[in-house]
Short mmCIF file of C-alpha atoms in Angstrom, two decimals:
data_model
loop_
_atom_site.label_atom_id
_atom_site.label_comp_id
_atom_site.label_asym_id
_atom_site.label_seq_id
_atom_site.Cartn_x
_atom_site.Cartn_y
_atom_site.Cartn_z
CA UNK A 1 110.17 96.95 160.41
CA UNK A 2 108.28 94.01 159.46
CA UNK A 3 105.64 94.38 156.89
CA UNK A 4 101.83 93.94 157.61
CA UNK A 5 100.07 90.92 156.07
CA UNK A 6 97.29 92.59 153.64
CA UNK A 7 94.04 90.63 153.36
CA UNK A 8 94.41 91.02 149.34
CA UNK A 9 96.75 92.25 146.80
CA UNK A 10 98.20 95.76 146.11
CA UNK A 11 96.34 95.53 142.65
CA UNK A 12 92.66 94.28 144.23
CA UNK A 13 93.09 97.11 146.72
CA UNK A 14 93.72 99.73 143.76
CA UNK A 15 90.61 98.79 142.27
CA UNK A 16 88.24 99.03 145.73
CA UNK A 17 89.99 102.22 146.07
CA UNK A 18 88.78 102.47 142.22
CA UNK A 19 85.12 101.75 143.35
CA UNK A 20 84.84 103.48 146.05
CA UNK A 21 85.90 107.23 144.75
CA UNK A 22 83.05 106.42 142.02
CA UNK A 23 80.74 105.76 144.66
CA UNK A 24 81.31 109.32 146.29
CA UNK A 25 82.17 111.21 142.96
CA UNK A 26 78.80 112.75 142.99
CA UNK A 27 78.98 113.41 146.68
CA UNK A 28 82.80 115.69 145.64
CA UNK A 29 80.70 116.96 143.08
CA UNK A 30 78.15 118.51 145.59
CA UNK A 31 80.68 119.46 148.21
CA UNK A 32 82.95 121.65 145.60
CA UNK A 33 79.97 123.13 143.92
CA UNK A 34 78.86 124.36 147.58
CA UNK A 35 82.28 125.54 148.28
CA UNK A 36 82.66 127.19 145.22
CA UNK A 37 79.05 128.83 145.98
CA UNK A 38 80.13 129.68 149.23
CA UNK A 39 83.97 130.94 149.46
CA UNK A 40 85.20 132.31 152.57
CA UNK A 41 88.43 134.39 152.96
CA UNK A 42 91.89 133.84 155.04
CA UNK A 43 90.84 133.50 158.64
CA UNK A 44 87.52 133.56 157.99
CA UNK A 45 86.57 129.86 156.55
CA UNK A 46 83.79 129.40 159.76
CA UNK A 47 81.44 127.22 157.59
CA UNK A 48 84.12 125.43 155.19
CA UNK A 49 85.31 124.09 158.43
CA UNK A 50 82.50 122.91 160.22
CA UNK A 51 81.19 121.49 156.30
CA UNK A 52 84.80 119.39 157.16
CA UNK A 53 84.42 118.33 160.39
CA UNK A 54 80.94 117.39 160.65
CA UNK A 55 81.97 114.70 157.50
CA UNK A 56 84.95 113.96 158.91
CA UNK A 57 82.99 112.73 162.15
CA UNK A 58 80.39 111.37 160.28
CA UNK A 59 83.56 108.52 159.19
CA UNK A 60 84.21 107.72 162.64
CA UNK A 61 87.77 108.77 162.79
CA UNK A 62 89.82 108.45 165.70
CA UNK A 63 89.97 112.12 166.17
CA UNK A 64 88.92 115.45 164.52
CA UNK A 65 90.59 118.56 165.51
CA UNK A 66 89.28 121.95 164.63
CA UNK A 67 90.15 125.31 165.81
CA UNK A 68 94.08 124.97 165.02
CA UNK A 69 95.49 128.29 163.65
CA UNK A 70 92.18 129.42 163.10
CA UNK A 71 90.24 127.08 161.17
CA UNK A 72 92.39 124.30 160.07
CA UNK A 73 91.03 120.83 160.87
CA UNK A 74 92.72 118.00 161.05
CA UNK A 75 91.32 114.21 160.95
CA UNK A 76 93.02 111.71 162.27
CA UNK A 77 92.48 107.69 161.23
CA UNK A 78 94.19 105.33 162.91
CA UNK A 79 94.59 101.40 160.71
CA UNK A 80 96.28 98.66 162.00
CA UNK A 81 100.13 98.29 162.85
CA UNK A 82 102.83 100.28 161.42
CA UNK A 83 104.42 103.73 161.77
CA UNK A 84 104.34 105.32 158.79
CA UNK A 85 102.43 108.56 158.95
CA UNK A 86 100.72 110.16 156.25
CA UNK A 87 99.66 114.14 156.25
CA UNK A 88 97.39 114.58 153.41
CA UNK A 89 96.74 118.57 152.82
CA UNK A 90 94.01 120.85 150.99
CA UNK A 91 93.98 124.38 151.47
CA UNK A 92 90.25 125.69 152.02
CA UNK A 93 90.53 129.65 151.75
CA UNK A 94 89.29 131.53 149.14
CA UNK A 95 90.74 134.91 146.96
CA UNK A 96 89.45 138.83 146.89
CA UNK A 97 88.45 137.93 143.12
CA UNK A 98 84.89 138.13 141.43
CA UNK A 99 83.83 135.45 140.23
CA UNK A 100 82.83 135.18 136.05
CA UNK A 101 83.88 131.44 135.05
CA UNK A 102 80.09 131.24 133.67
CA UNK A 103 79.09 128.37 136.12
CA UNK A 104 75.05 127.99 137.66
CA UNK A 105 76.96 127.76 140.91
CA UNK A 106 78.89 130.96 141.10
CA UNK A 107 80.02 132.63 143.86
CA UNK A 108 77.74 135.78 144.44
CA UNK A 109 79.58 136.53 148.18
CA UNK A 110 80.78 139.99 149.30
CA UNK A 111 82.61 140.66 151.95
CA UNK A 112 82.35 143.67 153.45
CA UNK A 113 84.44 143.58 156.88
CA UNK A 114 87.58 141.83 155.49
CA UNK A 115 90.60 144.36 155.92
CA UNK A 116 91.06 146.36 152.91
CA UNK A 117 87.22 145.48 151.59
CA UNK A 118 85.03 145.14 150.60
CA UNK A 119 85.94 142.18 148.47
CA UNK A 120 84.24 139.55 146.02
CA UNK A 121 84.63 136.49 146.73
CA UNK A 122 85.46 133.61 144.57
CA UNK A 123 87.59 130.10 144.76
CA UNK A 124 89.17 131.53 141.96
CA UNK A 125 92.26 129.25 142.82
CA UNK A 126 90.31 125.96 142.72
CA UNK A 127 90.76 125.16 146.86
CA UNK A 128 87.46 124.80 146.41
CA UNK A 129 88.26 121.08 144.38
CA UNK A 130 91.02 120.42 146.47
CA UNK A 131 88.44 120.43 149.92
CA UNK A 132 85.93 118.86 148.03
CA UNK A 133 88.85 115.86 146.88
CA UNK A 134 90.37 115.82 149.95
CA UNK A 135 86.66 114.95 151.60
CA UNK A 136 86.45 112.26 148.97
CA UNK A 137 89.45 110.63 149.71
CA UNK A 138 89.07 110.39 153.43
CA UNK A 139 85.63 108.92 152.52
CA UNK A 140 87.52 106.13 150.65
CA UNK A 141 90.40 105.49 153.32
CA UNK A 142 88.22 105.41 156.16
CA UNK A 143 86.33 102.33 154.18
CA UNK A 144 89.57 100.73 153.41
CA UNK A 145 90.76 101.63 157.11
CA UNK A 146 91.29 97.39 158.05
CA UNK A 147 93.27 96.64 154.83
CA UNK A 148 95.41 99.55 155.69
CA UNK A 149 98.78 100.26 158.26
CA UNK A 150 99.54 102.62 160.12
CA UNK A 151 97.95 106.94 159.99
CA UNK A 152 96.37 109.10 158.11
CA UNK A 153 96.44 112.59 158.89
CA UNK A 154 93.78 114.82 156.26
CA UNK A 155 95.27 118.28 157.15
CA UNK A 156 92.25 120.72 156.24
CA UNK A 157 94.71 124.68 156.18
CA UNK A 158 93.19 128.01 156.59
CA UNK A 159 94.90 130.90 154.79
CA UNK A 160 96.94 129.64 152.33
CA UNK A 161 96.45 132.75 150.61
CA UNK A 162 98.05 134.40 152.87
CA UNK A 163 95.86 135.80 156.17
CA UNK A 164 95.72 139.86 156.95
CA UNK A 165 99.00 141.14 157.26
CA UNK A 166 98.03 141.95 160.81
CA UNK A 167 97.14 138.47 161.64
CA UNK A 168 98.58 135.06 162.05
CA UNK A 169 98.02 132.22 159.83
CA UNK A 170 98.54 129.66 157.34
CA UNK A 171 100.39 126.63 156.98
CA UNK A 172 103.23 127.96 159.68
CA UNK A 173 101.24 128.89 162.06
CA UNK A 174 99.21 125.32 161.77
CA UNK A 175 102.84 123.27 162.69
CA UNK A 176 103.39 126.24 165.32
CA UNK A 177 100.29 125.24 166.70
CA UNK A 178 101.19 121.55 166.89
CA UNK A 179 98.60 120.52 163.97
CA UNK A 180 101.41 117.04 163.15
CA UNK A 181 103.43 116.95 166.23
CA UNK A 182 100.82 113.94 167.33
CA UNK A 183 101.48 111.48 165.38
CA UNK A 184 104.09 113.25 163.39
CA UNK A 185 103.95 112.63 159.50
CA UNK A 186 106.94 110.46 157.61
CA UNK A 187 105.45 111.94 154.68
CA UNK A 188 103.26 115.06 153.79
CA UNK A 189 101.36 115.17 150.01
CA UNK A 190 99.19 117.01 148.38
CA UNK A 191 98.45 118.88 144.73
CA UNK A 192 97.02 121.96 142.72
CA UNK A 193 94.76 122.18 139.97
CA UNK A 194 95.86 123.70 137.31
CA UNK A 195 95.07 124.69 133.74
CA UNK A 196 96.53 121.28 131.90
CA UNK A 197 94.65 118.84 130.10
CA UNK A 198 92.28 117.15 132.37
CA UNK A 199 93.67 114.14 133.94
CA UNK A 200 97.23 114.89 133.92
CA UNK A 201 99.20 114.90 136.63
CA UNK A 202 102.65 117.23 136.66
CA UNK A 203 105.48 116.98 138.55
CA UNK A 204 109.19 118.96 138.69
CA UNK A 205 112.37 117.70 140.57
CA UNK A 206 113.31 120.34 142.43
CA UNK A 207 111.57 123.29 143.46
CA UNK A 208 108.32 122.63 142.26
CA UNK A 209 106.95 126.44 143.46
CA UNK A 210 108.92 129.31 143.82
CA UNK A 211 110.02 130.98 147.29
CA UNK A 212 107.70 134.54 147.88
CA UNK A 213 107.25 137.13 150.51
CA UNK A 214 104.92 139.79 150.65
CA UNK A 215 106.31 143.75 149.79
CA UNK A 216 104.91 147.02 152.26
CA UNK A 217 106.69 149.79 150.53
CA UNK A 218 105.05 153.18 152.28
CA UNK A 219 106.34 156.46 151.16
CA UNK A 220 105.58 159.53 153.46
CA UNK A 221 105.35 163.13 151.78
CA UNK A 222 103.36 166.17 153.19
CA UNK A 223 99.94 166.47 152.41
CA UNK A 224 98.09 169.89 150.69
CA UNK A 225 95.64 171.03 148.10
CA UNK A 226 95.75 170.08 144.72
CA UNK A 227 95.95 173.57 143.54
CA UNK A 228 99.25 174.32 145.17
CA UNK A 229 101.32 171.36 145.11
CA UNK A 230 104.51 173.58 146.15
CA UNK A 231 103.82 174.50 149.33
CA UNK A 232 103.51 170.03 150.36
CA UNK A 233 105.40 167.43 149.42
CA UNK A 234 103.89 164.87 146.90
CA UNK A 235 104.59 161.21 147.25
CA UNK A 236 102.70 159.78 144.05
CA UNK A 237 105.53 161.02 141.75
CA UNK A 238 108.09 158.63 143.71
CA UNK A 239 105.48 155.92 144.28
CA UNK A 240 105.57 155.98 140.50
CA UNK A 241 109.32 155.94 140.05
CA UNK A 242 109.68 153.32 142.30
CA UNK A 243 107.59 151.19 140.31
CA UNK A 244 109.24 152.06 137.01
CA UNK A 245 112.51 151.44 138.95
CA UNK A 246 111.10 147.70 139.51
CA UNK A 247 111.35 146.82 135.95
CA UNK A 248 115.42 147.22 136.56
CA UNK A 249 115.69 144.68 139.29
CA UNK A 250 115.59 141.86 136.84
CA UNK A 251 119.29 143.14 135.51
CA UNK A 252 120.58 142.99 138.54
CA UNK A 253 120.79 139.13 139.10
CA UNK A 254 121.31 136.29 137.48
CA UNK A 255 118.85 136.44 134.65
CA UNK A 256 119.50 132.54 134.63
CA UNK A 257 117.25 132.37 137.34
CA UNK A 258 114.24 133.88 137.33
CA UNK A 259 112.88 136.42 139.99
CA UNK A 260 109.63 138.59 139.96
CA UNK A 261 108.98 141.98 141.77
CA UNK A 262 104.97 142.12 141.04
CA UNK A 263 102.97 145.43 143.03
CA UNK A 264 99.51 144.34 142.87
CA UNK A 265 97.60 147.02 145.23
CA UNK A 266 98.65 150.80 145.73
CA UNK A 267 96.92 152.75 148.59
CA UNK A 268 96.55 156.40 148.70
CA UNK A 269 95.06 158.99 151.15
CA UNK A 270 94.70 161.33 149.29
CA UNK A 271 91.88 162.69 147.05
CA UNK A 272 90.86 164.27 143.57
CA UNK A 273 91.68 168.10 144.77
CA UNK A 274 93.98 166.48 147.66
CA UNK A 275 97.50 165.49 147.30
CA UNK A 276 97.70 163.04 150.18
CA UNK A 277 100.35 162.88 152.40
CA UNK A 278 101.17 158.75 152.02
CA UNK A 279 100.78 156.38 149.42
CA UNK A 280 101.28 152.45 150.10
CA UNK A 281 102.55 149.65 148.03
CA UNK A 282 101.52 146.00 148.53
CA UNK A 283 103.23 143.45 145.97
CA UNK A 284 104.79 140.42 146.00
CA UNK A 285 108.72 139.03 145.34
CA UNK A 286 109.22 135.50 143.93
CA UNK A 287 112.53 133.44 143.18
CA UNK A 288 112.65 130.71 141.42
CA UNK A 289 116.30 130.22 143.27
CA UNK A 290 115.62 130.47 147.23
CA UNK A 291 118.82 131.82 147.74
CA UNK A 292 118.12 135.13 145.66
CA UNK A 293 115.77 136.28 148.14
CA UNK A 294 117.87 137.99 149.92
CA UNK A 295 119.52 140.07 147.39
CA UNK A 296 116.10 141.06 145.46
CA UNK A 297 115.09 142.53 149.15
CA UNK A 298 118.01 144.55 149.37
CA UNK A 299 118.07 145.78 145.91
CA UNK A 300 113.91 146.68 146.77
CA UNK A 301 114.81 148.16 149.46
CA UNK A 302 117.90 150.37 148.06
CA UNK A 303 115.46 151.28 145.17
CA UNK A 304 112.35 152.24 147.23
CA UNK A 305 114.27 154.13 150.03
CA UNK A 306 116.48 156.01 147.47
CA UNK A 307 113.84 156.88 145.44
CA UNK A 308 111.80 158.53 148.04
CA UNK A 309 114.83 160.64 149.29
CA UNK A 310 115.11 161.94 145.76
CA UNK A 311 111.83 162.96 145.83
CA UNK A 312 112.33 164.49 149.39
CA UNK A 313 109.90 162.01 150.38
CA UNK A 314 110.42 159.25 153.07
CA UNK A 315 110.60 155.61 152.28
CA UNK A 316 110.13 152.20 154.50
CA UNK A 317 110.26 148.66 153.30
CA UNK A 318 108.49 145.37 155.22
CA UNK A 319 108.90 142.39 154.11
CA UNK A 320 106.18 140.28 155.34
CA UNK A 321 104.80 136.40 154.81
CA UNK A 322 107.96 134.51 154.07
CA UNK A 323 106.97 131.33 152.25
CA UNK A 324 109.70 128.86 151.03
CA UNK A 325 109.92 127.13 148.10
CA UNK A 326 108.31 123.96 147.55
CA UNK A 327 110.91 121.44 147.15
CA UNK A 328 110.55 117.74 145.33
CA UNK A 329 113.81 115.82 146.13
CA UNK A 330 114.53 113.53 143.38
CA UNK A 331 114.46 110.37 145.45
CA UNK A 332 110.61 111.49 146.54
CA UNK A 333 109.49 111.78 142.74
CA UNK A 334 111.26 108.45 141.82
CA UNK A 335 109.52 106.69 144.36
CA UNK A 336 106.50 108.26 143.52
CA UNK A 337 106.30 108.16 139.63
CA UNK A 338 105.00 104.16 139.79
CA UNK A 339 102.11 105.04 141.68
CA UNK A 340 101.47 108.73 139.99
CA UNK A 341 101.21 106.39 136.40
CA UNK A 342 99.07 103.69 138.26
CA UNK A 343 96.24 106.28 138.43
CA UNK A 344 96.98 108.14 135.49
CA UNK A 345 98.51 106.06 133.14
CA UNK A 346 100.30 107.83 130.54
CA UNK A 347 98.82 111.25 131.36
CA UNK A 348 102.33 112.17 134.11
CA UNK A 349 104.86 114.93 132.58
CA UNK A 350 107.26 116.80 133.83
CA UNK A 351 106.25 120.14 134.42
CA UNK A 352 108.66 123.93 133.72
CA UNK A 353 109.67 126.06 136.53
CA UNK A 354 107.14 128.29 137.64
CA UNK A 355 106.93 131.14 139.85
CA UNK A 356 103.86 130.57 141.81
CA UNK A 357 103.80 129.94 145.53
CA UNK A 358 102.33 127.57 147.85
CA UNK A 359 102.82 127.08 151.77
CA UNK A 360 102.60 123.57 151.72
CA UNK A 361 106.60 123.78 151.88
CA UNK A 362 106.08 124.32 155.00
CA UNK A 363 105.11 120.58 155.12
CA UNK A 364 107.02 119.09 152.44
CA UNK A 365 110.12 120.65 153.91
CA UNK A 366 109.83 119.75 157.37
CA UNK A 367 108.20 116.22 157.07
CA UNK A 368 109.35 115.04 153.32
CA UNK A 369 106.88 114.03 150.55
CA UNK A 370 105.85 115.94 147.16
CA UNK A 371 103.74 118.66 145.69
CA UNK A 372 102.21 118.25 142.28
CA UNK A 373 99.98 119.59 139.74
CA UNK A 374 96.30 117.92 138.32
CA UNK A 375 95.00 119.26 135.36
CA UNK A 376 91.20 120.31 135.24
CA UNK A 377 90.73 122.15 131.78
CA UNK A 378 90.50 121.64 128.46
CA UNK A 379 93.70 122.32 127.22
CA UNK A 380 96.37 119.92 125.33
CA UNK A 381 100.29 119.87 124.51
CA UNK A 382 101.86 121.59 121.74
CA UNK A 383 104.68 119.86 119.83
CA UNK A 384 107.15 121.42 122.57
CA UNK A 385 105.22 120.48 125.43
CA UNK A 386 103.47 123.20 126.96
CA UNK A 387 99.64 123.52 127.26
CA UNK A 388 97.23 125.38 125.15
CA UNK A 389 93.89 125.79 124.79
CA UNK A 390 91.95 122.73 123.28
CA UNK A 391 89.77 122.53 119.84
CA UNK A 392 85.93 123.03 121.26
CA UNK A 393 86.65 123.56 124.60
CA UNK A 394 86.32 126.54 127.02
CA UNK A 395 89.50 127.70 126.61
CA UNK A 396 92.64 127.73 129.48
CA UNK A 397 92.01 130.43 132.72
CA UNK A 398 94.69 130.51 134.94
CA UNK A 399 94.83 130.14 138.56
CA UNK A 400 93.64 133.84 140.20
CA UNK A 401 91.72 134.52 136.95
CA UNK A 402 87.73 135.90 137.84
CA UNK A 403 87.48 132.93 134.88
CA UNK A 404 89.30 130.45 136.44
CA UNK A 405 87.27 127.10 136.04
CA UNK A 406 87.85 123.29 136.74
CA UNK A 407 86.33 120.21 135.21
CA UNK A 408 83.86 118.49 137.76
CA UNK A 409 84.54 115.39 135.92
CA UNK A 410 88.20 115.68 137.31
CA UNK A 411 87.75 115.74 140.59
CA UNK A 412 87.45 111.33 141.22
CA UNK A 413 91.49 111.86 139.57
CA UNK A 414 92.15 113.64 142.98
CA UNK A 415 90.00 111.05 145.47
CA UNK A 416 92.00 108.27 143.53
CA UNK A 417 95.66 109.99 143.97
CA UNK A 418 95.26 110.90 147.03
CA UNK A 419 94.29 107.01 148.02
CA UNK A 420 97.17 105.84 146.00
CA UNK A 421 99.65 107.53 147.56
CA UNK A 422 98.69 106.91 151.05
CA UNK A 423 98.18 103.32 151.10
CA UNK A 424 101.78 102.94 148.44
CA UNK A 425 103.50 104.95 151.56
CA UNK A 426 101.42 102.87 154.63
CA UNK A 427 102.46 100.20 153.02
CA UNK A 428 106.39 100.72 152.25
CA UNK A 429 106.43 100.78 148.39
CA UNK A 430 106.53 104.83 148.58
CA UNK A 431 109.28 105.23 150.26
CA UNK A 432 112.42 107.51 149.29
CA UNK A 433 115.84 104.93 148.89
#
């Protein structure tokens, strides 16, 4: 396919691009800090999205979708000839988490109908900067629309988080729902903040995030008073083995790659003087290995079932939310390392494995592209490479963390990467070989 003839150089584009996310780096500013004010939970981002939209109109883009799985948006600008096909993707939900990173604009919300409420709110995962960002940098492209080829989709995705186990959602049921079937994306990006020094941009070849699922383990014994346990059938003593049992899954596969079995919620329906008759636990499994998923389900499912007989209890295991890893091919990060260092110079490592999740595979997977990291804290590298906290500064909060914070100052890093990689791809020079 023949090239398009650019009006000025690569390097002269770079630095409008340059210009132009410092012209709206106040503007990010103001849209995170009202997001982060604001949070809304999985399924439920009504005003995030129509905050998206009505900007995303405001550029005069050739389309704006809303209403797709929910509330995903989707903008759609259209530059001159070529087929390449960019999906650019934030995730816009926010997390069940109070919110106590000390900022003037905290999050104050409570939800009180959510399933399982009622919750505090927070964008204690930072989607919050990666809206705000993703705004910026369709601000910048749409400016830069006649130096550029080809589309740009900015793919706006509800429930990242995961939605109510009851209800659709997320990044599956946005392709499902035909979100890049028209024009379909030769390349999906998009990154996380994350506690590294601010700036820095991190990268892994390979699986970048782990694979995860979500764990319903209920176990069903006969409910009675608390003063005569005998004559019922208590299921808290085998919710409790079941969760000691946990800690043995690890020895039971390859402890060269890692695996997590986290339970994070347990119901009960019972009472102080009431030894309820069910008791519920909600966790999480994560490989680092996608392959293992399998076997850490049926070893779960051995231990959780077994256990329950034992304690002449009943036992059922769902396993809910399948997410796949996030995958980096190697020829997608060596094509993309030039323009990664082009907007932050010598601030791109490689990253370690980690066990976090992220349903933008669903994306990367189907369409090719890369996932990454951005810094936003004040942290630095030891001597072997891994971040800690910096001299002076606030410290490091990790994603999910009521303290979780991210440096404002950070957020024109995000405008500027996204608007690198877009036009390097439009334009051919991001291209796997």
């Amino acid at each position: 396919m023949a090239e398009r003839e650019f009006p000025m150089s690569g390097s002269a584009l770079y630095d409008e691009f340059d210009k132009a996310a410092d012209a709206v780096a106040d503007q990010v500013v103001r849209w995170r800090r009202h997001l982060h004010q604001h949070p809304e939970l999985s399924n439920r981002e009504v005003n995030t999205a129509r905050l998206i939209a009505d900007h995303l109109r405001s550029l005069g883009l050739d389309e704006v979708r809303t209403g797709i799985a929910g509330h995903g948006v989707v903008g759609v600008l259209r530059c001159g000839p070529g087929d390449r096909v960019i999906a650019l993707r934030a995730d816009i939900d926010a997390l069940p988490v109070p919110d106590e990173c000390g900022v003037p604009f905290a999050s104050h919300v409570v939800d009180e109908t959510y399933p399982g409420g009622p919750f505090s709110v927070s964008h204690a995962c930072g989607h919050d900067c990666h809206t705000a960002m993703l705004l910026g940098a369709a601000t910048v492209l749409a400016g830069a629309r006649e130096k550029l080829s080809g589309t740009v989709l900015f793919v706006f995705q509800p429930a990242e988080e995961g939605p109510p186990v009851d209800e659709p959602g997320g990044a599956s049921a946005m392709i499902a729902a035909g979100a890049c079937d028209d024009p379909r994306p030769t390349m999906a990006f998009g990154f996380h903040v994350t506690p590294y020094p601010k700036g820095v941009i991190g990268y892994r070849v390979g699986n970048q995030f782990g694979a995860s699922c979500l764990v319903k383990i209920v176990i069903d014994g006969q409910q009675v008073h608390g003063s005569t346990p005998w004559m019922g059938i208590d299921p808290m003593p085998a919710a409790g083995a079941i969760l000691t049992g946990i800690g043995q899954l690890y020895r039971q596969v390859d402890a060269f790659d890692p695996v997590t079995v986290s339970i994070g919620h347990v119901e009960d329906v019972g009472r102080f003087n009431i030894i309820g008759r069910r008791v519920t636990l909600w966790g999480t499994i994560r490989c680092a290995v996608e392959s293992d998923m399998g076997e850490v389900q049926t070893r779960l499912r051995t231990l959780a079932t077994h256990t329950a007989q034992a304690h002449n209890c009943s036992g059922t295991v769902d396993f809910l939310q399948d997410v796949p890893a996030v995958h980096n091919a190697a020829e997608w990060v060596e094509a993309a390392l030039p323009t990664f260092r082009r907007v932050a110079g010598d601030d791109v490592v490689q990253t370690a494995a980690t066990l976090g999740y992220d349903d933008v595979s669903e994306f990367v997977n189907r369409y090719g592209g890369l996932y990454v990291t951005l810094g936003v804290q004040d942290a630095e590298f030891d001597e072997a490479g891994r971040p800690r906290p910096a001299p002076g500064g606030r410290g490091m909060a990790f994603n999910h963390n009521p303290h979780f914070y991210a440096d404002d100052d950070t957020l024109v890093t995000g405008v500027r990467l996204h608007a690198y990689v877009a036009y390097d791809h439009l334009s051919g020079t991001l291209l796997p070989r």
